[in-house]
Amino acid sequence: MEAYTKFNFSNFLKPGITSMALLCAVVMAFGWGWRGNYGHEAGAMLPGALMAMAAVFGSGREDWYRRTLIIGLFGAIGWSFGGSMSYMEHNYYITSDSFPDVAYGYFGFGFIALLWTGVGAAILALAFTKRISELEKYVHVALVIASFWFLEYLYFVLLPDQNIAFQRFGVEVFNDSEWFAALTTLLISSVYWLLRPKERKEAALYVRCAVGWWVGYLTLTKFGGLELAPPNRSESWGGNLGILVVLLVHHYNQKNRAALMFTNYAMLIGPIAYIIAVFIHLPVRIGWLGIPSVFAWKLAEEGFGFFMGLGIALGIAKFIKGGLAKIPDDGNKKHLDLLSAFFLVIVMMVLNLQKNVIDWGNRYHILPDGPNYGLFAWQWFLLTALFCIGVVIYCMWLYHKGKLILVPKTAVEKGIVLFMILITISLVGIAGHRINDWKPGNNVIEYVSYFFLAFLTIFILITTEGNKDHLESPPTPVSFPEDKKWNLSWKFWRWWSVVPILIVLTTLLTLGMDDGSYPMKRKRFGPDAYWRQMQKQAEELKK
């Protein structure tokens, strides 16, 4: 058995891995473009879940098939953290006319992508390397925290004026970061640690992550004064960096070398993927050499999703080629499957699709102002949503009792059905979200791309499941997560040199394309920096 795992792109060309990589790339492109419409943590959950499940379908591993919903859940949670960070301001820096501003823009994209994919992979790795009984405990803690957040949500829905004041306080005092989520996680997980001795190890990880968030945010941003994109964007990056460090230390202390390997792959792939995707979209965005400027930013987001999905698949492929051992399903797996399905189908989709109704009323003004049959439009939508949720919960109850008809027989078939349900709901949601905003040209093409990528995903999925070239499940020799085989060799760390080289190269090429005609430019440095201009305007308004 080798002491180090090889970083070899030739492994990526095997039949089973190729189909898995393509499936992950396309569905992540679809999901990341979809995320661009819904935004924030909830929006980032869908691509994380779909990509994780796609990796399972393409893997050919029966033991992973049985964990499809659980892996999807951890993919959704893992990729949600990055939704607290903003990278839109960097999109204006890269169209500046100075080397430091453009280079900083690409650096900002790469750094945020590193945090996004790093935290996402560190959490997703748990689903591949831990027993069901342990994963259950992690989910139990999350359920208690999420229950409090739901009560908080209801409170602010009923008291919108309080919500506005609360949001303003967060912007003014805590840089529009997720400070309240970090605070409540710290308090609730600490109480959980005290009251549930059998689940203290899992609760302690939440405590450490919350502490890590506060240490990172306070030292780097609040008191350190480091802001990635001042003055109008969320500055949660320091907190996410703290969480990433905590997760890396956790995997190290647990001797989970497989998880460390996967997380490091993701941390490398993220910056490379986003820098390339942003650079590719730039000629379209600025209309270089007369190129039509159609759905430019959508192209960047779908490109990032594609390259990120491809890279994450490469990391998961190392699990397959390395012969990651089957992890025993020793807990109440059916219970965890139902919780995962409830989260993915109901919680995740409701958190996102509620934005449809909000935007129909507040942004597009297409809902009636007065009541219909005694209820306002949003109340009718709420009742309809509650009815649909009730139907889904009833179906889950029937499934739990073994009475639900038309249930697929195998684990992979059940996973594919839920996967298809998520794609269908997301397509219906996105079709209706901004239908009033469609215009001839770029918007039509932008929304058609959702359907193209969705059905391309379905096509690849069908052909992948019919592929006879799946790898063994797992191949021999078997390697456990703690085996030293998963240690990365020095050859892997050489690949990090690609990132600064890529930043310099794309910066020079970007400056070479600049003819001075593109108006949307902002500087990060110097007396004309955009954030300084905003500060001056704010001071003048106060006078």
Coordinates of C-alpha atoms in Angstrom, one line a residue:
M1 CA 0.0 0.0 0.0
E2 CA 1.4 3.4 -1.0
A3 CA 2.2 5.9 1.7
Y4 CA 0.8 8.8 -0.4
T5 CA -2.1 9.2 -2.8
K6 CA -1.1 10.2 -6.3
F7 CA -2.3 13.4 -7.9
N8 CA -2.9 12.0 -11.3
F9 CA -5.3 13.5 -13.8
S10 CA -5.2 10.3 -15.9
N11 CA -7.5 8.6 -13.3
F12 CA -10.1 11.1 -14.4
L13 CA -10.3 9.4 -17.9
K14 CA -11.7 6.1 -16.7
P15 CA -15.2 5.3 -18.0
G16 CA -17.0 5.4 -14.6
I17 CA -15.3 8.5 -13.4
T18 CA -15.7 10.4 -16.6
S19 CA -19.5 9.9 -16.5
M20 CA -19.6 10.9 -12.9
A21 CA -17.5 14.0 -13.5
L22 CA -19.6 15.1 -16.4
L23 CA -22.8 14.6 -14.5
C24 CA -21.5 16.6 -11.5
A25 CA -20.2 19.4 -13.7
V26 CA -23.5 19.8 -15.7
V27 CA -25.8 19.6 -12.7
M28 CA -23.6 22.0 -10.7
A29 CA -23.7 24.4 -13.7
F30 CA -27.5 24.2 -13.6
G31 CA -27.6 24.5 -9.8
W32 CA -25.2 27.4 -9.6
G33 CA -27.0 29.4 -12.2
W34 CA -30.2 28.7 -10.3
R35 CA -28.5 29.9 -7.1
G36 CA -27.8 33.2 -8.7
N37 CA -31.6 33.9 -8.8
Y38 CA -32.3 33.0 -5.2
G39 CA -29.0 33.8 -3.5
H40 CA -27.7 33.5 0.0
E41 CA -27.4 30.2 2.0
A42 CA -30.7 28.7 0.9
G43 CA -29.9 29.3 -2.8
A44 CA -26.5 27.5 -2.4
M45 CA -28.1 24.5 -0.9
L46 CA -29.6 23.2 -4.1
P47 CA -26.4 22.9 -6.2
G48 CA -24.6 21.4 -3.2
A49 CA -27.3 18.7 -2.8
L50 CA -27.6 17.9 -6.5
M51 CA -23.9 17.7 -7.1
A52 CA -23.4 15.4 -4.1
M53 CA -26.2 13.1 -5.2
A54 CA -24.9 13.1 -8.8
A55 CA -21.5 11.9 -7.6
V56 CA -23.3 9.0 -5.9
F57 CA -25.2 8.0 -9.1
G58 CA -22.0 8.1 -11.1
S59 CA -19.9 6.2 -8.6
G60 CA -21.3 2.7 -9.1
R61 CA -20.9 2.0 -5.4
E62 CA -23.9 0.2 -3.8
D63 CA -22.9 1.4 -0.3
W64 CA -23.0 5.0 -1.5
Y65 CA -26.4 4.4 -3.2
R66 CA -27.8 3.5 0.2
R67 CA -26.7 6.9 1.5
T68 CA -27.9 9.0 -1.4
L69 CA -30.3 11.2 0.6
I70 CA -27.9 11.6 3.5
I71 CA -25.0 12.6 1.2
G72 CA -27.4 15.0 -0.5
L73 CA -28.3 16.5 2.9
F74 CA -24.6 17.0 3.8
G75 CA -23.9 18.5 0.4
A76 CA -26.7 21.0 0.8
I77 CA -25.5 22.0 4.3
G78 CA -21.9 22.2 3.3
W79 CA -22.4 24.4 0.3
S80 CA -24.8 26.7 2.2
F81 CA -22.1 28.3 4.2
G82 CA -20.6 30.1 1.3
G83 CA -24.0 31.8 0.6
S84 CA -23.2 34.2 3.5
M85 CA -20.3 35.7 1.4
S86 CA -20.6 38.1 -1.5
Y87 CA -18.4 38.3 -4.5
M88 CA -20.3 40.8 -6.7
E89 CA -18.1 43.7 -5.8
H90 CA -15.1 41.9 -7.2
N91 CA -16.9 41.6 -10.5
Y92 CA -16.5 45.4 -10.9
Y93 CA -12.8 45.4 -9.8
I94 CA -11.8 43.1 -12.7
T95 CA -13.0 45.7 -15.2
S96 CA -10.8 48.4 -13.8
D97 CA -7.9 49.8 -15.7
S98 CA -5.1 49.2 -13.1
F99 CA -3.2 46.0 -12.4
P100 CA -3.6 46.1 -8.6
D101 CA -7.4 46.5 -8.8
V102 CA -7.9 43.8 -11.4
A103 CA -5.6 41.4 -9.7
Y104 CA -7.4 42.0 -6.4
G105 CA -10.7 41.2 -8.1
Y106 CA -9.5 37.8 -9.3
F107 CA -7.9 37.2 -5.9
G108 CA -11.2 38.0 -4.2
F109 CA -13.0 35.5 -6.4
G110 CA -10.4 32.8 -5.7
F111 CA -10.3 33.4 -2.0
I112 CA -14.1 33.2 -1.6
A113 CA -14.2 30.1 -3.8
L114 CA -11.6 28.5 -1.6
L115 CA -13.7 29.1 1.5
W116 CA -16.9 28.0 -0.2
T117 CA -15.6 24.7 -1.6
G118 CA -13.3 24.1 1.5
V119 CA -16.1 24.3 4.0
G120 CA -18.5 22.5 1.7
A121 CA -16.1 19.5 1.1
A122 CA -15.2 19.3 4.8
I123 CA -18.8 18.8 5.7
L124 CA -19.7 16.6 2.8
A125 CA -16.7 14.3 3.6
L126 CA -18.5 13.3 6.8
A127 CA -21.2 11.6 4.9
F128 CA -18.6 9.5 3.0
T129 CA -16.4 8.6 6.0
K130 CA -18.6 8.4 9.2
R131 CA -21.0 5.8 10.5
I132 CA -24.8 6.4 10.2
S133 CA -25.1 6.5 14.0
E134 CA -22.6 9.4 14.2
L135 CA -24.2 11.3 11.3
E136 CA -27.5 11.0 13.1
K137 CA -26.1 12.8 16.1
Y138 CA -24.7 15.6 14.0
V139 CA -28.2 16.0 12.4
H140 CA -29.9 16.0 15.8
V141 CA -27.9 19.0 16.9
A142 CA -28.6 20.7 13.6
L143 CA -32.4 20.1 14.1
V144 CA -32.4 21.8 17.4
I145 CA -30.6 24.8 16.1
A146 CA -32.8 25.0 13.0
S147 CA -35.9 24.8 15.1
F148 CA -34.8 28.0 16.9
W149 CA -34.1 29.6 13.6
F150 CA -37.6 28.7 12.4
L151 CA -39.1 30.4 15.5
E152 CA -36.9 33.4 14.8
Y153 CA -38.2 33.5 11.2
L154 CA -41.8 33.4 12.3
Y155 CA -41.2 36.2 14.8
F156 CA -39.8 38.5 12.1
V157 CA -42.5 37.5 9.6
L158 CA -45.2 38.6 12.1
L159 CA -43.2 41.8 13.0
P160 CA -41.7 43.1 9.8
D161 CA -40.8 46.5 11.4
Q162 CA -38.7 44.6 13.9
N163 CA -37.1 42.7 11.1
I164 CA -36.1 45.9 9.3
A165 CA -34.5 47.3 12.4
F166 CA -32.7 44.0 13.1
Q167 CA -31.3 43.9 9.6
R168 CA -30.1 47.5 9.8
F169 CA -28.4 46.7 13.1
G170 CA -26.6 43.8 11.6
V171 CA -25.4 46.0 8.6
E172 CA -24.2 48.8 10.8
V173 CA -22.6 46.9 13.6
F174 CA -21.6 43.5 12.2
N175 CA -20.8 44.2 8.5
D176 CA -24.0 42.5 7.3
S177 CA -22.6 39.2 8.4
E178 CA -24.3 36.1 9.8
W179 CA -23.5 37.2 13.4
F180 CA -26.8 36.2 14.8
A181 CA -26.7 32.7 13.4
A182 CA -23.2 32.3 14.8
L183 CA -24.3 33.5 18.2
T184 CA -27.4 31.3 18.4
T185 CA -25.4 28.3 17.2
L186 CA -22.9 28.9 20.0
L187 CA -25.5 29.2 22.7
I188 CA -27.8 26.4 21.6
S189 CA -25.0 23.9 20.9
S190 CA -23.4 24.7 24.2
V191 CA -26.7 24.0 26.1
Y192 CA -27.1 20.8 24.0
W193 CA -23.6 19.7 25.0
L194 CA -24.6 20.1 28.6
L195 CA -27.9 18.3 28.4
R196 CA -27.0 15.5 26.0
P197 CA -23.9 13.7 27.2
K198 CA -24.2 10.9 24.6
E199 CA -23.9 13.5 21.8
R200 CA -21.3 15.8 23.3
K201 CA -18.7 15.0 20.7
E202 CA -21.0 16.1 17.9
A203 CA -22.3 19.1 19.8
A204 CA -18.8 20.1 20.6
L205 CA -18.0 20.5 16.9
Y206 CA -20.8 23.0 16.5
V207 CA -19.5 24.9 19.5
R208 CA -16.0 25.0 18.1
C209 CA -17.3 26.1 14.7
A210 CA -19.3 28.9 16.2
V211 CA -16.3 30.0 18.3
G212 CA -14.1 29.8 15.2
W213 CA -16.6 32.0 13.3
W214 CA -16.4 34.7 16.0
V215 CA -12.7 34.5 16.3
G216 CA -12.2 34.8 12.5
Y217 CA -14.7 37.6 12.1
L218 CA -13.7 39.7 15.1
T219 CA -9.9 39.4 14.6
L220 CA -9.9 39.9 10.9
T221 CA -12.8 42.2 10.1
K222 CA -14.5 43.8 13.1
F223 CA -11.3 44.8 14.9
G224 CA -8.7 43.9 12.3
G225 CA -10.4 46.2 9.7
L226 CA -9.9 43.8 6.8
E227 CA -12.8 43.9 4.4
L228 CA -12.9 42.1 1.1
A229 CA -15.6 44.2 -0.6
P230 CA -16.5 47.4 1.2
P231 CA -18.8 49.1 1.8
N232 CA -22.1 47.4 0.8
R233 CA -21.4 43.7 0.9
S234 CA -21.6 41.0 3.5
E235 CA -18.2 40.4 5.2
S236 CA -18.7 36.9 6.6
W237 CA -15.5 35.6 5.1
G238 CA -13.5 35.8 8.3
G239 CA -16.1 33.7 10.1
N240 CA -16.1 31.1 7.3
L241 CA -12.3 31.0 7.4
G242 CA -12.6 30.3 11.1
I243 CA -15.1 27.5 10.5
L244 CA -12.8 26.0 7.8
V245 CA -9.8 25.9 10.2
V246 CA -12.0 24.3 12.8
L247 CA -13.2 21.6 10.4
L248 CA -9.6 20.9 9.2
V249 CA -8.4 20.5 12.7
H250 CA -11.3 18.3 13.5
H251 CA -10.6 15.9 10.6
Y252 CA -6.9 16.0 11.7
N253 CA -7.7 15.1 15.3
Q254 CA -10.0 12.4 14.2
K255 CA -7.3 11.0 11.9
N256 CA -9.8 11.3 9.0
R257 CA -7.1 11.5 6.4
A258 CA -9.6 10.8 3.6
A259 CA -11.7 13.8 4.6
L260 CA -8.5 16.0 4.8
M261 CA -7.5 14.8 1.3
F262 CA -10.9 15.6 -0.2
T263 CA -11.1 19.0 1.5
N264 CA -7.7 20.0 0.3
Y265 CA -8.6 19.0 -3.3
A266 CA -11.7 21.2 -3.0
M267 CA -9.8 24.1 -1.6
L268 CA -7.5 24.0 -4.7
I269 CA -10.2 23.4 -7.2
G270 CA -12.4 26.3 -6.0
P271 CA -10.1 29.2 -6.8
I272 CA -9.0 27.7 -10.2
A273 CA -12.6 27.1 -11.2
Y274 CA -13.9 30.5 -10.4
I275 CA -10.9 32.5 -11.8
I276 CA -11.2 30.6 -15.1
A277 CA -15.0 31.0 -15.2
V278 CA -14.9 34.7 -14.5
F279 CA -12.2 35.3 -17.1
I280 CA -14.1 33.3 -19.7
H281 CA -17.2 35.5 -19.2
L282 CA -15.3 38.8 -19.4
P283 CA -15.1 39.2 -23.3
V284 CA -18.9 38.6 -23.4
R285 CA -19.5 41.1 -20.6
I286 CA -17.5 43.9 -22.0
G287 CA -18.4 43.2 -25.6
W288 CA -14.8 42.7 -26.6
L289 CA -14.3 42.7 -30.4
G290 CA -18.0 43.1 -30.9
I291 CA -19.0 40.0 -29.0
P292 CA -22.8 40.2 -28.1
S293 CA -23.1 40.9 -24.4
V294 CA -25.8 38.4 -23.6
F295 CA -26.4 36.8 -20.1
A296 CA -22.8 37.5 -19.3
W297 CA -22.9 37.0 -15.5
K298 CA -25.1 33.9 -15.9
L299 CA -22.3 32.5 -18.1
A300 CA -19.8 33.2 -15.3
E301 CA -22.0 31.5 -12.7
E302 CA -22.8 28.5 -14.8
G303 CA -19.1 28.2 -15.8
F304 CA -18.0 28.3 -12.1
G305 CA -20.6 25.6 -11.3
F306 CA -19.3 23.5 -14.2
F307 CA -15.6 23.7 -13.3
M308 CA -16.3 23.3 -9.6
G309 CA -18.5 20.3 -10.2
L310 CA -15.8 18.8 -12.4
G311 CA -13.1 19.4 -9.7
I312 CA -15.2 18.1 -6.8
A313 CA -15.9 15.0 -8.8
L314 CA -12.1 14.6 -9.2
G315 CA -11.8 14.6 -5.4
I316 CA -14.6 12.1 -4.9
A317 CA -13.0 10.0 -7.6
K318 CA -10.0 9.6 -5.3
F319 CA -12.3 7.9 -2.8
I320 CA -13.3 5.5 -5.5
K321 CA -9.8 4.8 -6.9
G322 CA -8.3 4.6 -3.5
G323 CA -10.8 2.0 -2.4
L324 CA -12.5 3.9 0.4
A325 CA -13.9 1.2 2.7
K326 CA -17.6 0.7 3.2
I327 CA -18.7 2.5 6.4
P328 CA -21.2 0.5 8.4
D329 CA -24.8 1.6 8.4
D330 CA -25.2 1.0 12.2
G331 CA -27.8 3.6 13.1
N332 CA -31.4 4.2 12.3
K333 CA -30.8 4.8 8.6
K334 CA -34.5 5.0 7.6
H335 CA -35.0 7.7 10.2
L336 CA -32.1 9.7 8.8
D337 CA -33.3 9.1 5.2
L338 CA -36.7 10.6 6.1
L339 CA -35.1 13.6 7.8
S340 CA -32.9 14.1 4.7
A341 CA -35.8 13.9 2.3
F342 CA -37.9 16.3 4.5
F343 CA -35.1 18.8 4.5
L344 CA -34.3 18.5 0.7
V345 CA -37.8 18.5 -0.6
I346 CA -39.6 20.8 1.9
V347 CA -37.2 22.9 3.9
M348 CA -34.7 23.7 1.2
M349 CA -37.3 24.4 -1.5
V350 CA -39.6 26.4 0.7
L351 CA -36.7 28.6 1.8
N352 CA -36.0 29.4 -1.8
L353 CA -39.4 29.4 -3.5
Q354 CA -40.9 31.8 -0.9
K355 CA -38.8 34.4 -2.8
N356 CA -41.1 33.9 -5.8
V357 CA -44.1 35.3 -3.9
I358 CA -42.1 38.0 -2.3
D359 CA -40.7 39.3 -5.6
W360 CA -44.1 39.0 -7.4
G361 CA -45.5 41.3 -4.8
N362 CA -42.6 43.7 -3.9
R363 CA -40.5 43.7 -7.0
Y364 CA -42.8 43.1 -10.0
H365 CA -46.1 44.2 -8.5
I366 CA -48.1 41.6 -10.4
L367 CA -50.1 40.4 -7.4
P368 CA -53.4 42.0 -6.6
D369 CA -53.3 44.7 -3.9
G370 CA -56.6 43.8 -2.2
P371 CA -58.0 40.6 -0.8
N372 CA -59.6 37.9 -2.8
Y373 CA -62.4 36.0 -1.0
G374 CA -61.2 37.4 2.3
L375 CA -57.5 36.6 1.9
F376 CA -54.5 38.4 0.3
A377 CA -52.6 36.8 -2.5
W378 CA -49.6 35.8 -0.2
Q379 CA -52.1 34.2 2.2
W380 CA -53.5 32.0 -0.6
F381 CA -50.0 31.0 -1.6
L382 CA -49.2 30.2 2.1
L383 CA -52.3 28.0 2.4
T384 CA -51.4 26.2 -0.9
A385 CA -47.8 25.7 0.3
L386 CA -49.1 24.3 3.6
F387 CA -51.4 21.9 1.8
C388 CA -48.5 20.7 -0.5
I389 CA -46.2 20.3 2.5
G390 CA -48.9 18.2 4.3
V391 CA -49.3 16.0 1.2
V392 CA -45.5 15.4 1.2
I393 CA -45.4 14.6 4.9
Y394 CA -48.3 12.2 4.6
C395 CA -46.5 10.4 1.7
M396 CA -43.4 10.2 3.9
W397 CA -45.5 8.7 6.8
L398 CA -46.9 6.1 4.4
Y399 CA -43.4 5.3 3.2
H400 CA -42.3 4.9 6.8
K401 CA -45.2 2.5 7.4
G402 CA -44.4 0.6 4.2
K403 CA -47.8 1.5 2.7
L404 CA -46.7 4.0 0.0
I405 CA -47.4 2.6 -3.5
L406 CA -45.1 3.2 -6.5
V407 CA -42.0 3.1 -4.4
P408 CA -38.8 2.1 -6.4
K409 CA -37.2 -1.1 -5.1
T410 CA -33.5 -0.2 -5.1
A411 CA -31.7 2.5 -3.2
V412 CA -30.3 4.1 -6.3
E413 CA -33.8 4.3 -7.9
K414 CA -35.2 6.0 -4.8
G415 CA -32.4 8.5 -4.9
I416 CA -32.9 9.2 -8.6
V417 CA -36.6 9.8 -8.0
L418 CA -35.9 12.4 -5.3
F419 CA -33.2 13.9 -7.5
M420 CA -35.7 14.3 -10.4
I421 CA -38.2 15.8 -8.0
L422 CA -35.7 18.4 -6.9
I423 CA -34.9 19.3 -10.5
T424 CA -38.6 19.5 -11.5
I425 CA -39.5 21.8 -8.5
S426 CA -36.5 24.0 -9.2
L427 CA -37.4 24.3 -12.9
V428 CA -41.0 25.2 -12.1
G429 CA -39.8 27.7 -9.5
I430 CA -37.3 29.4 -11.8
A431 CA -39.7 29.5 -14.7
G432 CA -42.2 31.5 -12.6
H433 CA -39.7 33.6 -10.5
R434 CA -39.0 36.3 -13.0
I435 CA -41.5 35.6 -15.8
N436 CA -42.6 39.2 -15.7
D437 CA -39.0 40.3 -16.3
W438 CA -38.4 38.5 -19.6
K439 CA -37.4 40.7 -22.5
P440 CA -36.5 39.8 -26.1
G441 CA -32.9 38.6 -26.3
N442 CA -30.7 38.0 -23.3
N443 CA -33.3 37.2 -20.7
V444 CA -35.0 34.6 -22.8
I445 CA -31.7 32.9 -23.6
E446 CA -30.7 33.1 -19.9
Y447 CA -33.8 31.2 -18.8
V448 CA -33.8 28.7 -21.7
S449 CA -30.3 27.7 -20.4
Y450 CA -31.9 26.4 -17.2
F451 CA -34.0 23.9 -19.1
F452 CA -31.1 22.9 -21.4
L453 CA -28.8 22.1 -18.5
A454 CA -31.6 20.3 -16.6
F455 CA -32.5 18.0 -19.4
L456 CA -28.8 17.5 -20.3
T457 CA -28.4 16.4 -16.7
I458 CA -31.2 13.9 -17.1
F459 CA -29.7 12.6 -20.3
I460 CA -26.3 12.0 -18.7
L461 CA -27.9 10.4 -15.7
I462 CA -29.8 8.0 -17.8
T463 CA -26.8 7.0 -19.9
T464 CA -24.6 6.8 -16.7
E465 CA -26.9 4.4 -15.0
G466 CA -27.0 2.3 -18.1
N467 CA -23.2 2.2 -18.2
K468 CA -21.7 -1.3 -17.6
D469 CA -18.3 0.1 -16.9
H470 CA -18.9 1.1 -13.3
L471 CA -16.0 0.6 -11.0
E472 CA -16.1 -2.1 -8.3
S473 CA -17.8 -1.3 -5.0
P474 CA -15.3 -0.7 -3.5
P475 CA -12.1 -1.9 -5.4
T476 CA -9.5 -3.8 -3.4
P477 CA -7.4 -3.2 -1.5
V478 CA -9.8 -1.5 0.9
S479 CA -8.6 1.7 2.6
F480 CA -10.1 3.1 5.7
P481 CA -10.4 6.9 6.3
E482 CA -7.6 6.9 8.8
D483 CA -5.1 5.1 6.5
K484 CA -1.9 7.1 5.6
K485 CA -2.6 6.3 2.0
W486 CA -4.8 9.3 1.9
N487 CA -1.9 11.7 2.8
L488 CA -1.2 14.1 -0.1
S489 CA 2.3 14.1 -1.5
W490 CA 4.4 17.1 -2.2
K491 CA 3.4 16.9 -5.8
F492 CA -0.1 17.9 -4.9
W493 CA 1.1 21.1 -3.1
R494 CA 3.0 22.1 -6.2
W495 CA -0.4 22.6 -7.9
W496 CA -1.0 25.6 -5.6
S497 CA 1.5 27.5 -7.6
V498 CA -1.1 27.5 -10.4
V499 CA -3.3 29.9 -8.5
P500 CA -1.0 33.0 -8.3
I501 CA 0.2 32.3 -11.9
L502 CA -3.4 32.2 -13.0
I503 CA -4.2 35.5 -11.2
V504 CA -1.3 37.3 -12.9
L505 CA -2.1 35.8 -16.3
T506 CA -5.8 36.6 -16.3
T507 CA -5.0 40.1 -15.0
L508 CA -2.6 40.8 -17.8
L509 CA -5.1 39.4 -20.4
T510 CA -7.9 41.3 -18.9
L511 CA -6.0 44.6 -19.1
G512 CA -5.1 43.7 -22.7
M513 CA -8.8 43.5 -23.6
D514 CA -9.6 46.9 -22.0
D515 CA -10.2 49.6 -24.6
G516 CA -11.6 52.1 -22.1
S517 CA -15.2 51.9 -23.4
Y518 CA -16.7 49.7 -20.7
P519 CA -18.4 52.0 -18.1
M520 CA -18.9 49.7 -15.1
K521 CA -15.5 50.1 -13.4
R522 CA -14.6 50.3 -9.8
K523 CA -11.3 50.7 -8.0
R524 CA -10.4 49.0 -4.8
F525 CA -7.2 51.0 -4.1
G526 CA -6.1 54.6 -4.2
P527 CA -7.9 57.9 -3.7
D528 CA -10.6 57.1 -6.3
A529 CA -11.5 53.7 -4.7
Y530 CA -15.2 53.0 -4.9
W531 CA -15.6 52.5 -1.1
R532 CA -14.0 55.9 -0.4
Q533 CA -16.4 57.5 -2.8
M534 CA -19.3 55.9 -1.0
Q535 CA -17.9 57.1 2.3
K536 CA -17.7 60.7 1.1
Q537 CA -21.3 60.5 -0.2
A538 CA -22.5 59.2 3.2
E539 CA -20.7 62.0 5.0
E540 CA -22.2 64.6 2.7
L541 CA -25.7 63.2 3.3
K542 CA -25.2 63.5 7.1
K543 CA -24.4 67.2 6.8

